[in-house]
Tab-separated table of C-alpha atoms in Angstrom:
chain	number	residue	atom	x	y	z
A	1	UNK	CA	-83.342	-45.036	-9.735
A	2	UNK	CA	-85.542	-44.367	-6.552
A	3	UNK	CA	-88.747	-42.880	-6.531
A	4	UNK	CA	-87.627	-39.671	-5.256
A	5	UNK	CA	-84.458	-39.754	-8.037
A	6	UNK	CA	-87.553	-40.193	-10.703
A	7	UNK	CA	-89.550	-37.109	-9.421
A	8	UNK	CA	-86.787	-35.217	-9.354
A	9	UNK	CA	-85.594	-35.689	-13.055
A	10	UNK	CA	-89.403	-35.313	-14.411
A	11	UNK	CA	-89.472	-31.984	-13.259
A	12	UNK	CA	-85.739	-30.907	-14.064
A	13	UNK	CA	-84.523	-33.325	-17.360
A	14	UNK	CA	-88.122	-34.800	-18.281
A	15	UNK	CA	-88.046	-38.479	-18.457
A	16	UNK	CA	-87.294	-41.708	-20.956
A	17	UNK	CA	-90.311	-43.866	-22.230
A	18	UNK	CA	-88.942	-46.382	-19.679
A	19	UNK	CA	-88.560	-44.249	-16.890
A	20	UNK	CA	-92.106	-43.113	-16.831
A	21	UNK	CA	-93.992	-46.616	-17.093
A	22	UNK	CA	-91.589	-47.109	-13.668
A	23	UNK	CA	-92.775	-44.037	-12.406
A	24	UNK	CA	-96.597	-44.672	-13.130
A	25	UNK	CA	-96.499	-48.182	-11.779
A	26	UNK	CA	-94.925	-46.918	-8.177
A	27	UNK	CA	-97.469	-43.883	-8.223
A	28	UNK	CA	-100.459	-46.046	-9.181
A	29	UNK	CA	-99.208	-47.642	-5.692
A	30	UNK	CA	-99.097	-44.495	-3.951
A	31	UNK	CA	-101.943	-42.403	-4.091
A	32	UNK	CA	-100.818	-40.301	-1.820
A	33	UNK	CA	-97.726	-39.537	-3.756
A	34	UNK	CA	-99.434	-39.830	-6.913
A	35	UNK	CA	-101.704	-36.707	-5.599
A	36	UNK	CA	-98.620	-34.572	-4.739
A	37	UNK	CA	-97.361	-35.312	-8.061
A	38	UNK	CA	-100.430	-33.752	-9.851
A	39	UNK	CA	-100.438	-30.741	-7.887
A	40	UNK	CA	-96.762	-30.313	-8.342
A	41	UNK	CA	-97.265	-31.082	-12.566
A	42	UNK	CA	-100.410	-27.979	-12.076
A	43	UNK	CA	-97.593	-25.733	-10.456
A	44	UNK	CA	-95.496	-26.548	-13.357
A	45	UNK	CA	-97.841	-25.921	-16.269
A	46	UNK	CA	-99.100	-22.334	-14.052
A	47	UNK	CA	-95.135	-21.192	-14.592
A	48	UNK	CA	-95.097	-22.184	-17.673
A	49	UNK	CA	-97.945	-20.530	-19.070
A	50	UNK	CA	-97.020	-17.277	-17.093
A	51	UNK	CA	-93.668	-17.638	-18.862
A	52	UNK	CA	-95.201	-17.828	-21.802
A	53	UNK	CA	-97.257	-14.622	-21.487
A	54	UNK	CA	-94.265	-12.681	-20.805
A	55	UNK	CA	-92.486	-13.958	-23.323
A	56	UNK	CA	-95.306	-13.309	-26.018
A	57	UNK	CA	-95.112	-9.465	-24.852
A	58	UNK	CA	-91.779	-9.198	-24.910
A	59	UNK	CA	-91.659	-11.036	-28.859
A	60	UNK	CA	-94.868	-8.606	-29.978
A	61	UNK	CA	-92.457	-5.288	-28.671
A	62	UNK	CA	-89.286	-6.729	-30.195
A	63	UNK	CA	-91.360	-7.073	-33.379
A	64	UNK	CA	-92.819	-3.564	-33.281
A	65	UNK	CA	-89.543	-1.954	-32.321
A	66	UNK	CA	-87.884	-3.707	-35.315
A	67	UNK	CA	-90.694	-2.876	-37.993
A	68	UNK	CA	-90.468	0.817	-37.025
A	69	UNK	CA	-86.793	0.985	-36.954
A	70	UNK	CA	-86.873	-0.535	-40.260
A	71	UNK	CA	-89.419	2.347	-41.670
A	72	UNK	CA	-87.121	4.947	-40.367
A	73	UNK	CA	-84.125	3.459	-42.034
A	74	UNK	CA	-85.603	3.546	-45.472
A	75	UNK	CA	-86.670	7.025	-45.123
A	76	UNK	CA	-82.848	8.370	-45.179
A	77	UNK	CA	-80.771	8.802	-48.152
A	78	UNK	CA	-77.802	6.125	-48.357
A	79	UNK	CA	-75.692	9.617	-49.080
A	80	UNK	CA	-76.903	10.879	-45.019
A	81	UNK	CA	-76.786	8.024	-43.067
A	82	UNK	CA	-73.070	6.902	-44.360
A	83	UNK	CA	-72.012	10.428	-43.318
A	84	UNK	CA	-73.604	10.311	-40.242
A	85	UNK	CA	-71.908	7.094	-39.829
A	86	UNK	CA	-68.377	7.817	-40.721
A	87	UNK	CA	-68.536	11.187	-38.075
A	88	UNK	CA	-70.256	9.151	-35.376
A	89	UNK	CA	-67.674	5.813	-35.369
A	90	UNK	CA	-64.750	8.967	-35.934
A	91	UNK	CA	-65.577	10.412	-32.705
A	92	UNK	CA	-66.155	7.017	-30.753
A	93	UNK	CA	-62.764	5.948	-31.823
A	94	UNK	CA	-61.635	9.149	-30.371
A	95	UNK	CA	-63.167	8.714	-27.330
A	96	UNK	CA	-62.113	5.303	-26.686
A	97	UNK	CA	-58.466	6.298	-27.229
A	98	UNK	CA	-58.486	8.971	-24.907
A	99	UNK	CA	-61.088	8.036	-22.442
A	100	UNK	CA	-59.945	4.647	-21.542
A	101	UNK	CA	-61.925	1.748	-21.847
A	102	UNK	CA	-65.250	1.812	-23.793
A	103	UNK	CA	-68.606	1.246	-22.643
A	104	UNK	CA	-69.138	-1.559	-25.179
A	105	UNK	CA	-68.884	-4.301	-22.559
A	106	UNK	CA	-71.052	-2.443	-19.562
A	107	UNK	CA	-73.677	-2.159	-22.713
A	108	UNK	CA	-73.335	-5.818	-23.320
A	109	UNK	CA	-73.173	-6.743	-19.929
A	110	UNK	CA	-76.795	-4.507	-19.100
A	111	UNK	CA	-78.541	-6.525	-21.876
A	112	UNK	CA	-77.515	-9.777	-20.692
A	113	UNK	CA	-78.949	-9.096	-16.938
A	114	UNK	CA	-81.578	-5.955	-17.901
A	115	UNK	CA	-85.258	-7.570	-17.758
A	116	UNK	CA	-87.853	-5.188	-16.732
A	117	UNK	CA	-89.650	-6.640	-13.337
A	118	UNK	CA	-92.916	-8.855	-13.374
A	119	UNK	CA	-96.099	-7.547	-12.841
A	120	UNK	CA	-96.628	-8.805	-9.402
A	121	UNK	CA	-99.647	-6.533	-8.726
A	122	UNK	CA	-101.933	-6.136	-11.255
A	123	UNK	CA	-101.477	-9.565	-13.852
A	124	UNK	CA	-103.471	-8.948	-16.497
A	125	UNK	CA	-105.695	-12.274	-17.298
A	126	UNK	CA	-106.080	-12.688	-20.691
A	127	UNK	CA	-110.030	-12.008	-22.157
A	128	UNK	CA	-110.931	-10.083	-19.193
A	129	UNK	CA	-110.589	-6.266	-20.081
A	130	UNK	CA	-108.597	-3.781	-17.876
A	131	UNK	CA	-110.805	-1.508	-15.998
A	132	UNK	CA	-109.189	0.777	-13.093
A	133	UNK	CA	-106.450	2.769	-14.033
A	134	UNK	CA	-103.736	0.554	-11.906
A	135	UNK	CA	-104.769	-2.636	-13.724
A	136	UNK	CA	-104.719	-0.214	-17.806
A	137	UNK	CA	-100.889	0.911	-16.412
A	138	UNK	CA	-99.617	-2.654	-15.885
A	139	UNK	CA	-101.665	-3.439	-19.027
A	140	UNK	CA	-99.187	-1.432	-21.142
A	141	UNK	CA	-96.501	-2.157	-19.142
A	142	UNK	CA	-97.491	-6.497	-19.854
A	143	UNK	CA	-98.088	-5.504	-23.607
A	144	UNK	CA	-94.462	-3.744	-23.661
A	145	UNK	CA	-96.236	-0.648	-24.447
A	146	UNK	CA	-93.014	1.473	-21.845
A	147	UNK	CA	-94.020	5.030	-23.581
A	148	UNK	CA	-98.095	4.979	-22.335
A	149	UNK	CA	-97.432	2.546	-19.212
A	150	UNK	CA	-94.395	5.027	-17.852
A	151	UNK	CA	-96.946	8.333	-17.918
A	152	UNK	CA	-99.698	5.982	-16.225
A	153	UNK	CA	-97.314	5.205	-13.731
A	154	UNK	CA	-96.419	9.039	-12.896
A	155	UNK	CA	-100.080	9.724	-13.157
A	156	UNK	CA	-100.804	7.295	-10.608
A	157	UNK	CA	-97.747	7.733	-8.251
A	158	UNK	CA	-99.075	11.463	-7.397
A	159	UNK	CA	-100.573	11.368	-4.498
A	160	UNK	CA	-100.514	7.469	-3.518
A	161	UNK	CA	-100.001	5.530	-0.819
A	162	UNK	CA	-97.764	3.235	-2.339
A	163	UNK	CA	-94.411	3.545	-4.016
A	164	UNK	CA	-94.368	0.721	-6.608
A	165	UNK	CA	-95.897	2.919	-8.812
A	166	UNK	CA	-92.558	4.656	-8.820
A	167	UNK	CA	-90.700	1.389	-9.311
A	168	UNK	CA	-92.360	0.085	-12.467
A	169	UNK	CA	-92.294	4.225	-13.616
A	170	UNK	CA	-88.744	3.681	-13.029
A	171	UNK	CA	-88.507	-0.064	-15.101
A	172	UNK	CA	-90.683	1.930	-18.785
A	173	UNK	CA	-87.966	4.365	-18.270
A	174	UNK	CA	-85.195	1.715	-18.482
A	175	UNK	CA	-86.964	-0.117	-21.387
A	176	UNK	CA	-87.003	3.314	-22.808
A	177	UNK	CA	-83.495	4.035	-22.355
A	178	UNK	CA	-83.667	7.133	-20.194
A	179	UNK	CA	-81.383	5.905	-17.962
A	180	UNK	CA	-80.985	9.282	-16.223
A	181	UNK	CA	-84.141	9.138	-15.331
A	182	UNK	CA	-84.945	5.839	-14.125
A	183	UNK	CA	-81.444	6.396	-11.720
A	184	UNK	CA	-83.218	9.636	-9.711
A	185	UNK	CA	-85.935	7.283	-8.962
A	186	UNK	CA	-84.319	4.291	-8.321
A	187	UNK	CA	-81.994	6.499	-6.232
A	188	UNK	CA	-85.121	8.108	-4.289
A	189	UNK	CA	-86.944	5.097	-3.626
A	190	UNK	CA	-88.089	4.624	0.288
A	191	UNK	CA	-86.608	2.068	2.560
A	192	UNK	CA	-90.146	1.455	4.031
A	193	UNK	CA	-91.031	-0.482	1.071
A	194	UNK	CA	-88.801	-3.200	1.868
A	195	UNK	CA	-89.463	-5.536	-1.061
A	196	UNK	CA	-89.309	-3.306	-3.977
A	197	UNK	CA	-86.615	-1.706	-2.183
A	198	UNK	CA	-84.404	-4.319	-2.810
A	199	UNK	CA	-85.483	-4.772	-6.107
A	200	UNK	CA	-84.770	-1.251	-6.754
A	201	UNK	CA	-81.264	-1.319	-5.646
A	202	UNK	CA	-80.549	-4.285	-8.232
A	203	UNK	CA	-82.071	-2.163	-11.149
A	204	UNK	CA	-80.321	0.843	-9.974
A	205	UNK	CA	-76.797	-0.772	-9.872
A	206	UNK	CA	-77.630	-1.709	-13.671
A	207	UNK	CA	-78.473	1.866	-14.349
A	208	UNK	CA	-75.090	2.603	-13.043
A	209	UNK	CA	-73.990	0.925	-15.390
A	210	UNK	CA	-76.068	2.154	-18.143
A	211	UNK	CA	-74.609	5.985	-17.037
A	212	UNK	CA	-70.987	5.278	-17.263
A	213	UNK	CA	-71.100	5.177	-13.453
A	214	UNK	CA	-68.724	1.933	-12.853
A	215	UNK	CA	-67.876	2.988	-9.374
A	216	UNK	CA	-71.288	3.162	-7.986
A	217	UNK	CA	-72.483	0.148	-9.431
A	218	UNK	CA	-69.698	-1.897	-8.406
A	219	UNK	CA	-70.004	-0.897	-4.908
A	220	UNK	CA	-73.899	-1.353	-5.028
A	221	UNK	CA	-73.509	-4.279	-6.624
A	222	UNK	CA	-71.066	-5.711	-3.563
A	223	UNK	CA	-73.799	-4.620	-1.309
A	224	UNK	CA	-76.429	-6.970	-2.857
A	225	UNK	CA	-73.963	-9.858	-2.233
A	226	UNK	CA	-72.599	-8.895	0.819
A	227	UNK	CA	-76.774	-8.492	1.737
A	228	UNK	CA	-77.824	-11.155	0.110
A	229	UNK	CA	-80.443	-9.214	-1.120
A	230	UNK	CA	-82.283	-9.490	-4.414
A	231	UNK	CA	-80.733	-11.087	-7.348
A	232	UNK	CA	-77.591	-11.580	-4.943
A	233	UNK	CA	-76.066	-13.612	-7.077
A	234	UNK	CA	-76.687	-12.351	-9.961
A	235	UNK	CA	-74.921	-9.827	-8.559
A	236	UNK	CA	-72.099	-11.778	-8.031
A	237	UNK	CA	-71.819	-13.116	-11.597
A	238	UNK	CA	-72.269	-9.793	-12.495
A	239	UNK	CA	-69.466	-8.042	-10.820
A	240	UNK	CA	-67.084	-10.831	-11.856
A	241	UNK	CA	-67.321	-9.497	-15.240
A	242	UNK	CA	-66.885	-6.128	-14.232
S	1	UNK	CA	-75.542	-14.674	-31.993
S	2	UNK	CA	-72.693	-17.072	-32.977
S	3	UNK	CA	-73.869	-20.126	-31.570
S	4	UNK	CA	-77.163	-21.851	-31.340
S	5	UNK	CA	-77.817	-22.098	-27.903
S	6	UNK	CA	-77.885	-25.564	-25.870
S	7	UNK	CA	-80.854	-27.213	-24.405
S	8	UNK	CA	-79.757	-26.458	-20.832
S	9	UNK	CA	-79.321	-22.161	-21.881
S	10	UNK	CA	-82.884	-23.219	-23.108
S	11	UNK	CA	-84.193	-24.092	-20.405
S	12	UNK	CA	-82.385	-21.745	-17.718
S	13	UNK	CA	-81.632	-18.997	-19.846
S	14	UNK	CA	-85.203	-17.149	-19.699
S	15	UNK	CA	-86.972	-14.863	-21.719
S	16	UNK	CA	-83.782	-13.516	-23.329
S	17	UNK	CA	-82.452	-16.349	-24.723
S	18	UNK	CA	-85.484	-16.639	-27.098
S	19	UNK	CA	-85.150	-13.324	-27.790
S	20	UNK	CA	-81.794	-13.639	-28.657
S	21	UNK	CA	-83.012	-16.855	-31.106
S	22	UNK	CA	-85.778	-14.416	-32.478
S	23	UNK	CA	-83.586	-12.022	-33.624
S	24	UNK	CA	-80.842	-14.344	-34.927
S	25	UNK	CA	-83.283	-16.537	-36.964
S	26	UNK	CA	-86.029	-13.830	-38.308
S	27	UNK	CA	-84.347	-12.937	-41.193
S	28	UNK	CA	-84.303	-16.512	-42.962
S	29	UNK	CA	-87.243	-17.404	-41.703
S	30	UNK	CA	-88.658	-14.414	-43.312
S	31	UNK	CA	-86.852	-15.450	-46.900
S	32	UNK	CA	-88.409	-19.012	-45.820
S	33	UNK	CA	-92.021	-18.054	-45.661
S	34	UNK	CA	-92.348	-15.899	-48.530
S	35	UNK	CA	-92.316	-18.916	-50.309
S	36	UNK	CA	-95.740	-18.961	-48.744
S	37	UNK	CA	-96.836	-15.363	-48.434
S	38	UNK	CA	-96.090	-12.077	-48.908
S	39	UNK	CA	-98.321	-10.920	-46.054
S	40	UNK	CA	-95.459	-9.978	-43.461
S	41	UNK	CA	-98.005	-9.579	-40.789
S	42	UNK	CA	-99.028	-13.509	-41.248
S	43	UNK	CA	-94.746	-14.368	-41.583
S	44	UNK	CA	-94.096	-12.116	-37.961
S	45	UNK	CA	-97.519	-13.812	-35.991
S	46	UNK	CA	-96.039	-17.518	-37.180
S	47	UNK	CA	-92.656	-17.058	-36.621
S	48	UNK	CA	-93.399	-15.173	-32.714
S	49	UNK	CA	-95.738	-18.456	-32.374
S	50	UNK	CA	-93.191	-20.866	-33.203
S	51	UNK	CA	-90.980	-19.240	-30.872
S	52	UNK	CA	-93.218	-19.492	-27.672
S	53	UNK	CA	-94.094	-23.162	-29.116
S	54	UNK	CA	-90.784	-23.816	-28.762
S	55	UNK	CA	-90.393	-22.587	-25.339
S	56	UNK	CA	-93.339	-24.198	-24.444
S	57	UNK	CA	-91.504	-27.887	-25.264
S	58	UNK	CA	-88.463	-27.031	-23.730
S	59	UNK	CA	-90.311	-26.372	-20.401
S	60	UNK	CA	-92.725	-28.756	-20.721
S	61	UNK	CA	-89.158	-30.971	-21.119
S	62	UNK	CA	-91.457	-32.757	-23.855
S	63	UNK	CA	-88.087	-31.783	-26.148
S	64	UNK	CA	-85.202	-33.855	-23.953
S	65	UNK	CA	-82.327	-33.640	-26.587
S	66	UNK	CA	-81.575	-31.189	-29.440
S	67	UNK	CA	-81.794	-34.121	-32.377
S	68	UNK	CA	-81.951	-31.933	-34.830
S	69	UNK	CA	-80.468	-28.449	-35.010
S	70	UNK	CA	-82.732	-25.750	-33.279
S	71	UNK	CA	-83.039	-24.088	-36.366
S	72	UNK	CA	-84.693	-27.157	-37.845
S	73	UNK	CA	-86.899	-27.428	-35.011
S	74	UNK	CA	-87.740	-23.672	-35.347
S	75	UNK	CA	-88.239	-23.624	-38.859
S	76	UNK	CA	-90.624	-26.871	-38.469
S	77	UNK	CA	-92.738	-25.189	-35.968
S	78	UNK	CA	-93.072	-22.149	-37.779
S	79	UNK	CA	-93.943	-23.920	-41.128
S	80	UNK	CA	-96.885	-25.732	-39.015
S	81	UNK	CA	-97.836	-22.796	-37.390
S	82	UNK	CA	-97.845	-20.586	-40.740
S	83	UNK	CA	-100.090	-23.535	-42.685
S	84	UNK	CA	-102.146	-23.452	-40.376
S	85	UNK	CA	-102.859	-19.849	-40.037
S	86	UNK	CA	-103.062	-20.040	-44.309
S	87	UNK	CA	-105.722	-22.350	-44.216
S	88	UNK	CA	-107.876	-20.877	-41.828
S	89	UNK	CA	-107.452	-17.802	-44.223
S	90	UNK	CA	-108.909	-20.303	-46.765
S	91	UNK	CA	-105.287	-19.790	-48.685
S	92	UNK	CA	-104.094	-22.528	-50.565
S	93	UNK	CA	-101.058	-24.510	-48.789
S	94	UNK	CA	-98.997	-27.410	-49.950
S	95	UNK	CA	-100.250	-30.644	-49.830
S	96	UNK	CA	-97.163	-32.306	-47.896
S	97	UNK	CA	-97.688	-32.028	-44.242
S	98	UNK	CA	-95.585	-30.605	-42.063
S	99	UNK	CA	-93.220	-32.952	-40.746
S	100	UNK	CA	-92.829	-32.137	-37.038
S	101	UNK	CA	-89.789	-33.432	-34.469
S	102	UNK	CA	-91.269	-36.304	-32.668
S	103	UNK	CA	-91.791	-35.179	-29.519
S	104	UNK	CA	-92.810	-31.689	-29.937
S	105	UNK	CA	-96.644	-30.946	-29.037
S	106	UNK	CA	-98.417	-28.036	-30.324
S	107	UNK	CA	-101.416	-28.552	-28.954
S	108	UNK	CA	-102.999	-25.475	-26.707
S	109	UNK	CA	-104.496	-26.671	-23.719
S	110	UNK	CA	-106.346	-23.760	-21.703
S	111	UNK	CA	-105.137	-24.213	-17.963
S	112	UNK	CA	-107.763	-25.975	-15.476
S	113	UNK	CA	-109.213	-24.437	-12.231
S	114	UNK	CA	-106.126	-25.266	-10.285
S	115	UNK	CA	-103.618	-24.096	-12.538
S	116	UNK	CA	-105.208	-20.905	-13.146
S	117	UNK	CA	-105.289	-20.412	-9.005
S	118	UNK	CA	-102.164	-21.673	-8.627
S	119	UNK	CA	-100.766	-18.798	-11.783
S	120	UNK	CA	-102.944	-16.223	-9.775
S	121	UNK	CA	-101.430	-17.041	-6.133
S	122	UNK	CA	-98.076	-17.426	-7.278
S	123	UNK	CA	-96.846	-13.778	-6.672
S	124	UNK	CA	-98.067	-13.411	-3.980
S	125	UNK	CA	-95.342	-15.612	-2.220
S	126	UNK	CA	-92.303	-13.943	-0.766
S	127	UNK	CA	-89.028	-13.799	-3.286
S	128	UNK	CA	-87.559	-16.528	-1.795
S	129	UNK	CA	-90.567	-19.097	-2.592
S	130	UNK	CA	-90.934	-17.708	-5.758
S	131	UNK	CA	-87.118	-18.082	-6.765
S	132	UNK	CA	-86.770	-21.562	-5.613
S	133	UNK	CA	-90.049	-22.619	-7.319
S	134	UNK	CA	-88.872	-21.443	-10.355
S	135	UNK	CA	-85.783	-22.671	-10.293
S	136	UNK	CA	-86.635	-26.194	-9.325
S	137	UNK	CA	-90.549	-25.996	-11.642
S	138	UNK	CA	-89.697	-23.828	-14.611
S	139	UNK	CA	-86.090	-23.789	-15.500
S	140	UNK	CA	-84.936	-27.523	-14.083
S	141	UNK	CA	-82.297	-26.864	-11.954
S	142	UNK	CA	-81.616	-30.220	-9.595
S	143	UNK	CA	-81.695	-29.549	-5.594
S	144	UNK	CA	-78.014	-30.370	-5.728
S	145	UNK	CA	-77.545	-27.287	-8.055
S	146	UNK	CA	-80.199	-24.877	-5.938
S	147	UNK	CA	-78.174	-25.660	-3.183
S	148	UNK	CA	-74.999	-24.164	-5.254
S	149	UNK	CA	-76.751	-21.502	-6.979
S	150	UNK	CA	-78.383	-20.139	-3.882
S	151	UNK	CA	-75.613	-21.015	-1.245
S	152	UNK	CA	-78.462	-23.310	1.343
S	153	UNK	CA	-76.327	-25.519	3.771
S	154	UNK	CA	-77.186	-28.417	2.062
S	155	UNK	CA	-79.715	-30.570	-0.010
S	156	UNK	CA	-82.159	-31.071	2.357
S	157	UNK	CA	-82.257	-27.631	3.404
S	158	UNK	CA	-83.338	-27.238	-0.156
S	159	UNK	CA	-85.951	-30.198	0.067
S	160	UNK	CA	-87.392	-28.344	3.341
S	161	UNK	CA	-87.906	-25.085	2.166
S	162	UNK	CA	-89.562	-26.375	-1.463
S	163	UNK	CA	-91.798	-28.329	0.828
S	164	UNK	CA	-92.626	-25.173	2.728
S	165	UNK	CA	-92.898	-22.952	0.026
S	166	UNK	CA	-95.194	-25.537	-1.403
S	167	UNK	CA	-97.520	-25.722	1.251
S	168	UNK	CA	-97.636	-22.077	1.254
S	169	UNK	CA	-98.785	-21.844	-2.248
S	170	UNK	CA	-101.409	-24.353	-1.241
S	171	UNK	CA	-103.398	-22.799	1.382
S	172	UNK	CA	-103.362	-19.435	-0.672
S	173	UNK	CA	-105.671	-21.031	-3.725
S	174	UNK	CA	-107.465	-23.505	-0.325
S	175	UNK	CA	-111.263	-21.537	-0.855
């Protein structure tokens, strides 16, 4: 295995025992190299531990959302909910068989490709308290807090400059499953913000999706491809499902 | 979910696919730890742990090969990281320790200077940096499968463009 081979498969596979004495001994040789390598291993850990961040929020709101949905269960009677049960899967039976197809795979499908968007403006650094109002929205919004971080958002959007706001208003409201919403202002969003533009026509196509709007998304979604725009192909793995 | 996922879904799969594993696997680790404890908060702050620990190995690629089932690796994590949390609560634990998969480190190293610059500067590359970074940094993919994924003419097209993207990142966190 060359040098270059070894590099490679530290970062993508990780390496044997064996491999990485023959890696040390040709970087001990090449300082040069050897330098490289530790700023590419500082990279590394840097997405790692801003993986890990998101994924901590994202664990803390599944955990909240499940402990209150399990409060609310035990609340009802057995006697209500099974009624309520039996008249809701009655009508979606009925639905399906005269509506066509069901929305059970578009649902699927959004889950599998729905994750809300990074905070790429304000990340929150851990120990060092949130002061202005941009940096206690995306606060919320890291923390998976969608209800308080969505009116932040439309608090802040009034009257600025900028139209992210409006983007990450846009992403609570898709956490939050107002789908309706999120779609006017994904629908709305201005051209002259070319990079969350792009972004926003991803998220709306899934919102399409999310609003029994097949047609739209699909053509949105051939746009991104055609565009090669964000998440292209994502895009295209998405609209081979479709 | 049906299947365990592999170590490749691990590692590419992002945030969801450990989502997916914490909702699959709450419920008996739940029955596991109230062996333990009957404090659910303690059971929910172990168990979220365990999951990010086990992230963190995958992308660290300090775990190489599922050995074991994930489960077991899971469940051995979370043990550690519930002990752990029981002692420091001055709560009496086992006296077995908890036998951990070789090559899984839990130790939590804060990040240095240059990491913390380099997380800081990071978004602040264009999409295209940030995507190919990723790919290559956080979720393994080769430059031969970059060069699929993101349809570049060929691999050293890739190899240019990481370069670039890498000097980029560099003379954002230069003082």
């Amino acid at each position: 295995m060359t040098p270059e081979t070894l590099l490679e498969k530290y970062f993508t596979h990780g390496l044997t025992p064996e491999e990485q004495q023959v890696l040390d001994a040709y970087l001990e040789t090449h300082p040069e190299q050897a330098e490289r390598f530790a700023e590419e291993k500082d990279l590394q850990k840097a997405l790692i531990a801003d993986g890990k961040e998101e994924l901590r929020a994202r664990l803390s709101h599944l955990g909240k959302t499940a402990s209150s949905k399990e409060e609310e269960h035990s609340r009802r009677s057995f006697i209500k909910y099974a009624i309520a049960a039996a008249v809701i899967i009655g009508c979606t039976l009925f639905a399906v068989k005269s509506f066509g197809p069901s929305t059970e795979n578009t649902d699927r499908l959004y889950a599998d490709y729905f994750q809300p968007y990074r905070n790429v403006i304000a990340p929150i650094e851990r120990g060092t308290p949130a002061v202005t109002t941009e940096e206690k929205a995306f606060e919320s919004y890291e923390l998976g807090q969608y209800q308080k971080a969505a009116k932040q958002f439309e608090e802040l959007s009034d009257g600025a400059a900028v139209s992210y706001y409006k983007f990450y208003r846009a992403m609570c409201l898709m956490s939050l499953e107002q789908h309706i919403q999120a779609v006017a202002i994904l629908e709305d969003y201005p051209r002259s913000d070319q990079d969350f533009y792009d972004k926003s026509r991803w998220f709306l196509a899934l919102a399409y999706l999310k609003t029994a709007n097949k047609t739209k998304a699909t053509a949105l979604l051939q746009s991104i491809v055609k565009e090669k725009t964000y998440n292209h192909t994502q895009a295209s793995a998405l609209l081979e499902k479709l | 979910m049906h299947t365990a996922p592999t170590l490749e879904e691990l590692k590419k799969g992002g945030p969801k696919v450990y989502e997916k594993i914490y909702t699959a696997y709450k419920e008996p680790f739940y029955a596991f730890a109230k062996a333990y404890t009957s404090e659910t908060i303690g059971i929910e702050e172990a168990y979220q742990e365990a999951i990010i620990s086990l992230y963190e190995n995958v992308m660290n690629r300090k775990i190489t090969s599922l050995e074991s089932s994930l489960k077991t690796y899971l469940f051995a994590i979370g043990k550690y990281k519930l002990f752990g949390q029981l002692r420091s609560e001055k709560r009496l634990v086992p006296i077995t320790a908890v036998e951990l998969p070789e090559t899984v480190d839990l130790e939590e190293e804060p990040l240095n200077d240059r990491q913390q610059k380099l997380k800081a500067s990071f978004r602040k590359l264009g999409e295209r940096c940030q995507q190919i970074l990723e790919l290559f940094y956080l979720n393994g993919y080769t430059i031969s499968e970059i060069k699929d994924i993101e349809n570049y003419e060929n691999e050293n097209t890739v190899k240019a463009q990481k370069s670039r993207c890498l000097r980029q990142l560099k003379s954002l966190i230069k003082p």
